[in-house]
mmCIF file of C-alpha atoms in Angstrom:
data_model
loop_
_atom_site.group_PDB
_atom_site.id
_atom_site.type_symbol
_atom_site.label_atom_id
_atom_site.label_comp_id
_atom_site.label_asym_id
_atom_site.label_seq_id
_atom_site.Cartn_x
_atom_site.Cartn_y
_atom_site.Cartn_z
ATOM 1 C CA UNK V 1 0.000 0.000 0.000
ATOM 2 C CA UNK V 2 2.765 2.259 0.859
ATOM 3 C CA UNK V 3 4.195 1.561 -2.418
ATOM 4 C CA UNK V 4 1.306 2.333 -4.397
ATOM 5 C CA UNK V 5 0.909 5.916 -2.096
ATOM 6 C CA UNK V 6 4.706 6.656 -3.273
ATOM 7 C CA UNK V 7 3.863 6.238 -7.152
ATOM 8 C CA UNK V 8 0.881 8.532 -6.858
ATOM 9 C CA UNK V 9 2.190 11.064 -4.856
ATOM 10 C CA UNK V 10 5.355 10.999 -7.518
ATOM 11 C CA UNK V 11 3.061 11.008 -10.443
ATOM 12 C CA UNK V 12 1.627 14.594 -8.893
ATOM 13 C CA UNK V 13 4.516 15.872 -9.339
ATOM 14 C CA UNK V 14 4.073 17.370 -13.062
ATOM 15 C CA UNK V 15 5.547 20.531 -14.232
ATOM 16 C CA UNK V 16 3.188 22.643 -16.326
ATOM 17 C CA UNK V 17 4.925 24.262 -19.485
ATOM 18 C CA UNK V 18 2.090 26.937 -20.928
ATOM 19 C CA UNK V 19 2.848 27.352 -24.845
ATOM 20 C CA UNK V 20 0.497 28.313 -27.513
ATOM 21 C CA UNK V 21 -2.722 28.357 -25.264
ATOM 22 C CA UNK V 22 -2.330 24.735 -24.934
ATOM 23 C CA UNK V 23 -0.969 22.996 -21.852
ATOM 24 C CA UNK V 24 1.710 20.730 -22.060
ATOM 25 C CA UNK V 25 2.674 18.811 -19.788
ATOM 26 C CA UNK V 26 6.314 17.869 -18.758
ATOM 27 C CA UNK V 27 7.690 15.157 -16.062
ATOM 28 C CA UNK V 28 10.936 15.963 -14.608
ATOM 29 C CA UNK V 29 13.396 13.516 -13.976
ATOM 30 C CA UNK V 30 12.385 11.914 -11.005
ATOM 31 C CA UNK V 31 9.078 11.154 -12.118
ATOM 32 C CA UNK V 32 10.692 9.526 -15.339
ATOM 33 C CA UNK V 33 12.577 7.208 -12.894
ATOM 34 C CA UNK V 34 9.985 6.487 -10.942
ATOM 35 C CA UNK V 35 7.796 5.351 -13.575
ATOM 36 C CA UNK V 36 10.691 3.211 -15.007
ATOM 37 C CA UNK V 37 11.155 1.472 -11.271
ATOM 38 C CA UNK V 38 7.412 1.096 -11.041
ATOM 39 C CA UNK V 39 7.751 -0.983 -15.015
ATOM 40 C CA UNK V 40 10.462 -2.799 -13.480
ATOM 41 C CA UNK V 41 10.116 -6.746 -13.588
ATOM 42 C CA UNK V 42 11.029 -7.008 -10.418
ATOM 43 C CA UNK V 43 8.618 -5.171 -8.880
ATOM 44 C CA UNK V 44 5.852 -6.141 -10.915
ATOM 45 C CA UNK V 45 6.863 -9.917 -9.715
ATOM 46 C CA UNK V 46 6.660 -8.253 -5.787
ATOM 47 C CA UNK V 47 3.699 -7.233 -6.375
ATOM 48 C CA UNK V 48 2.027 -10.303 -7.852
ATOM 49 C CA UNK V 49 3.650 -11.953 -4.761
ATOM 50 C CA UNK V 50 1.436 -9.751 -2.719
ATOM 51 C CA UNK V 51 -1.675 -10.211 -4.211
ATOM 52 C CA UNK V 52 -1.038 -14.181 -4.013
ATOM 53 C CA UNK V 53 -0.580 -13.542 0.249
ATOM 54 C CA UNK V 54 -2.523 -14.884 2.760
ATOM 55 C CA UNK V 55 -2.624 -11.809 4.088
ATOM 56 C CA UNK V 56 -3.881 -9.569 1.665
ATOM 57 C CA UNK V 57 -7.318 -11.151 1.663
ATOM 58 C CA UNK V 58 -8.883 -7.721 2.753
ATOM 59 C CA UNK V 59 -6.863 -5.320 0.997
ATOM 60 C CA UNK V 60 -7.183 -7.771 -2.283
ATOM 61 C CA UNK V 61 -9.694 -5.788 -3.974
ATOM 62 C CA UNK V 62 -8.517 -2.232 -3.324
ATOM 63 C CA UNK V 63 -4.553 -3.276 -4.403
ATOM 64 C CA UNK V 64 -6.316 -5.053 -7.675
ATOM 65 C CA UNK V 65 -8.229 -1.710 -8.485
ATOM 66 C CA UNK V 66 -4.903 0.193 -7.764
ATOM 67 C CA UNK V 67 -2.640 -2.174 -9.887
ATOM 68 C CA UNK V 68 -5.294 -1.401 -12.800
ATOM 69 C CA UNK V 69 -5.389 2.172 -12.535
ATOM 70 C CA UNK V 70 -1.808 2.288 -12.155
ATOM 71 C CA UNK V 71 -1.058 0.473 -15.241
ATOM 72 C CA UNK V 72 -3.859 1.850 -16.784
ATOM 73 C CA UNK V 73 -2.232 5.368 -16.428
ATOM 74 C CA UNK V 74 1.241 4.324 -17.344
ATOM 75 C CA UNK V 75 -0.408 3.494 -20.719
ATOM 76 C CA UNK V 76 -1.634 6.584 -21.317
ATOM 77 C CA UNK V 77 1.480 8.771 -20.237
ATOM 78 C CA UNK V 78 3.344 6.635 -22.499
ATOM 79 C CA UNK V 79 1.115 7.199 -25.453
ATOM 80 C CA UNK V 80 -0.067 10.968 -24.635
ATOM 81 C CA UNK V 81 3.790 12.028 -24.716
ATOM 82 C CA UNK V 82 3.788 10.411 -27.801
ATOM 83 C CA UNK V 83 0.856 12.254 -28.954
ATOM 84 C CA UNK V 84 2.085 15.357 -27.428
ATOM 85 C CA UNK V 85 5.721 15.485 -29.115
ATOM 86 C CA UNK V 86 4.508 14.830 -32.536
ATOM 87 C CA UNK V 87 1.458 17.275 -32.403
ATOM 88 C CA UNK V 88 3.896 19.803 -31.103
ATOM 89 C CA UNK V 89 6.254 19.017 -34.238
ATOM 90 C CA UNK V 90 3.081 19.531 -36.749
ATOM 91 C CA UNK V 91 1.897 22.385 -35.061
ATOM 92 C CA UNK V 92 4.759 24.450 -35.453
ATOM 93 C CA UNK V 93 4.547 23.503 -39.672
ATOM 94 C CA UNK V 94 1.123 24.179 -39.615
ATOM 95 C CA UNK V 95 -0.045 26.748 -37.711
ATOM 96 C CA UNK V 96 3.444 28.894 -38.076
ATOM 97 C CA UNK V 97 2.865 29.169 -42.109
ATOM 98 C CA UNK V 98 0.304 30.237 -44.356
ATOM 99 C CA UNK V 99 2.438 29.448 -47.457
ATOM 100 C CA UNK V 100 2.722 25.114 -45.892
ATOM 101 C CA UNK V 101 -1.208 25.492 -45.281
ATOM 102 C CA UNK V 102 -1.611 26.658 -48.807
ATOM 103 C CA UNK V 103 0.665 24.422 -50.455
ATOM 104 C CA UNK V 104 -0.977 20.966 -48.635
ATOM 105 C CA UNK V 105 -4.656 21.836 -47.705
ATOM 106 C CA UNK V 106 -6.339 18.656 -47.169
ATOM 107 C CA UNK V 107 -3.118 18.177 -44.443
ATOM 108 C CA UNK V 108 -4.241 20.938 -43.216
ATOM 109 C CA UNK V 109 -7.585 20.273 -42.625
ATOM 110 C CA UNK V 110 -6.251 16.909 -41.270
ATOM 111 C CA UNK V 111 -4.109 18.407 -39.008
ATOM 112 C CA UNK V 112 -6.892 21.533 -37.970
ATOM 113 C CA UNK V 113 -9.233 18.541 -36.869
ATOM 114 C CA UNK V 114 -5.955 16.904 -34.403
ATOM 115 C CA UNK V 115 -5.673 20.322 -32.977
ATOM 116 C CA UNK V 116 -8.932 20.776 -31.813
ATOM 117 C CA UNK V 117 -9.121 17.036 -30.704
ATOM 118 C CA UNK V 118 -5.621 17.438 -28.885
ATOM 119 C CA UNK V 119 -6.791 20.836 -26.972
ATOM 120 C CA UNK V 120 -9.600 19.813 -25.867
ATOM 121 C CA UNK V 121 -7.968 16.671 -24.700
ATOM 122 C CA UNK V 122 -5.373 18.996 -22.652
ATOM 123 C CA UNK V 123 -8.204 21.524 -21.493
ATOM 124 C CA UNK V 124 -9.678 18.410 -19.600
ATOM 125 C CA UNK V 125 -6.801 17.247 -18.070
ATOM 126 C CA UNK V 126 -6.278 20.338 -16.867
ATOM 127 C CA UNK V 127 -9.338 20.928 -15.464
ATOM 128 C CA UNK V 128 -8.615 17.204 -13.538
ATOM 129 C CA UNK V 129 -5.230 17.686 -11.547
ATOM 130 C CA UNK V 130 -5.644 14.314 -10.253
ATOM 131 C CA UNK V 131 -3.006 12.090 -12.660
ATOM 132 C CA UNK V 132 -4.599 9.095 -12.074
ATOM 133 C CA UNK V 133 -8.449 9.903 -12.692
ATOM 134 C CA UNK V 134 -7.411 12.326 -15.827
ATOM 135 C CA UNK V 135 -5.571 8.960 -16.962
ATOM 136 C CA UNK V 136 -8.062 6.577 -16.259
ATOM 137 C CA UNK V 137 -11.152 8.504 -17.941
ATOM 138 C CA UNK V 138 -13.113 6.135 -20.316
ATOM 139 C CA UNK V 139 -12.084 6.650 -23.589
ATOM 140 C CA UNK V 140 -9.048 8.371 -23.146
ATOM 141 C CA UNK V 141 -6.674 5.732 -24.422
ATOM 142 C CA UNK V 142 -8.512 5.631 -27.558
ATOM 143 C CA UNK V 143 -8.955 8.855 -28.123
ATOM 144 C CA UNK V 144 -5.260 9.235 -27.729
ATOM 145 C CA UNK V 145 -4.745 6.384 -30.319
ATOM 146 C CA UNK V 146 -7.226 7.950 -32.514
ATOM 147 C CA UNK V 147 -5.526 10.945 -32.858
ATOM 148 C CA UNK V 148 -1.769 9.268 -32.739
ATOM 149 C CA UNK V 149 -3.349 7.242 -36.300
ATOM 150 C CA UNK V 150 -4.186 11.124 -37.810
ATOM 151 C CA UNK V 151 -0.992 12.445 -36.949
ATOM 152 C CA UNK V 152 0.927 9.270 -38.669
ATOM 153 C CA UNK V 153 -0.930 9.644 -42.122
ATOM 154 C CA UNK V 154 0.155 13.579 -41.857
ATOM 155 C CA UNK V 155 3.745 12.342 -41.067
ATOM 156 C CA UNK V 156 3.948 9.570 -43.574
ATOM 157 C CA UNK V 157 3.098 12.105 -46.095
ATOM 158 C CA UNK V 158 4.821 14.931 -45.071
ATOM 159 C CA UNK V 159 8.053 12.394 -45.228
ATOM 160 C CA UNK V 160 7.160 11.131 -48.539
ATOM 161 C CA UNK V 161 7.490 14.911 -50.127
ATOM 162 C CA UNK V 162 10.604 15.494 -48.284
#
């Protein structure tokens, strides 16, 4: 349990970046290591251990939720970062030039469509400081993939005329 109190009070500890009216968010160093001990075999294997105790019988079903929401939110860190970097990387071709937007309009559109997906996303997770109920919102995770998909076709084009 202690454990599990560590990781979440670690995963508060986010450093907001404000750019472009959009919110990104940032982990700083220790929070990268943390989440990198957490996905560590051996403590996954520890913790499997303790939900095979004898012990554990009334704590089973509050360390079981916990486990899910944990890994449930490493999932989506891992994939919203993703998300983030790249839509950071298109907006600065799209939105910073008229002559790109005129030259490749149906990107543009494509990429119009991400950025109102992606800031909305990041105006709700702001309005949720709590890491692990922003993460573990239904729908989230596909959302996130949706939009990861839209920002691939833009890339695999954009690479293609480069």
């Amino acid at each position: 349990i202690i454990f599990f109190i560590i990781i979440i009070i670690i995963i508060i500890i986010i450093i907001i970046i404000k750019s472009c009216d959009t919110t990104l968010y940032k982990f700083n160093e220790d929070f990268m290591q943390s989440i990198e001990l957490l996905l560590n075999v051996k403590y996954q294997v520890q913790l499997q251990n303790l939900m095979t105790s004898k012990y554990i019988g009334h704590f089973l079903e509050e360390v079981s939720s916990w486990q899910k929401k944990l890994s449930t939110a490493d999932s989506v860190i891992s994939i919203w970062f993703d998300v983030q970097r790249t839509w950071s990387h298109l907006e600065s071709i799209f939105i910073g030039s008229e002559d790109i937007r005129n030259q490749l309009p149906e990107d543009s559109k494509r990429f119009d469509g991400i950025d109102v997906d992606f800031k909305e996303m990041m105006s709700d997770a702001e309005s949720t400081p709590n890491v692990v109920k922003c993460c573990c919102k239904e729908g989230l995770y596909d959302k996130l993939e949706n939009i990861q998909e839209r920002q691939d076709t833009i890339l695999i084009f954009l690479r293609s005329r480069i």
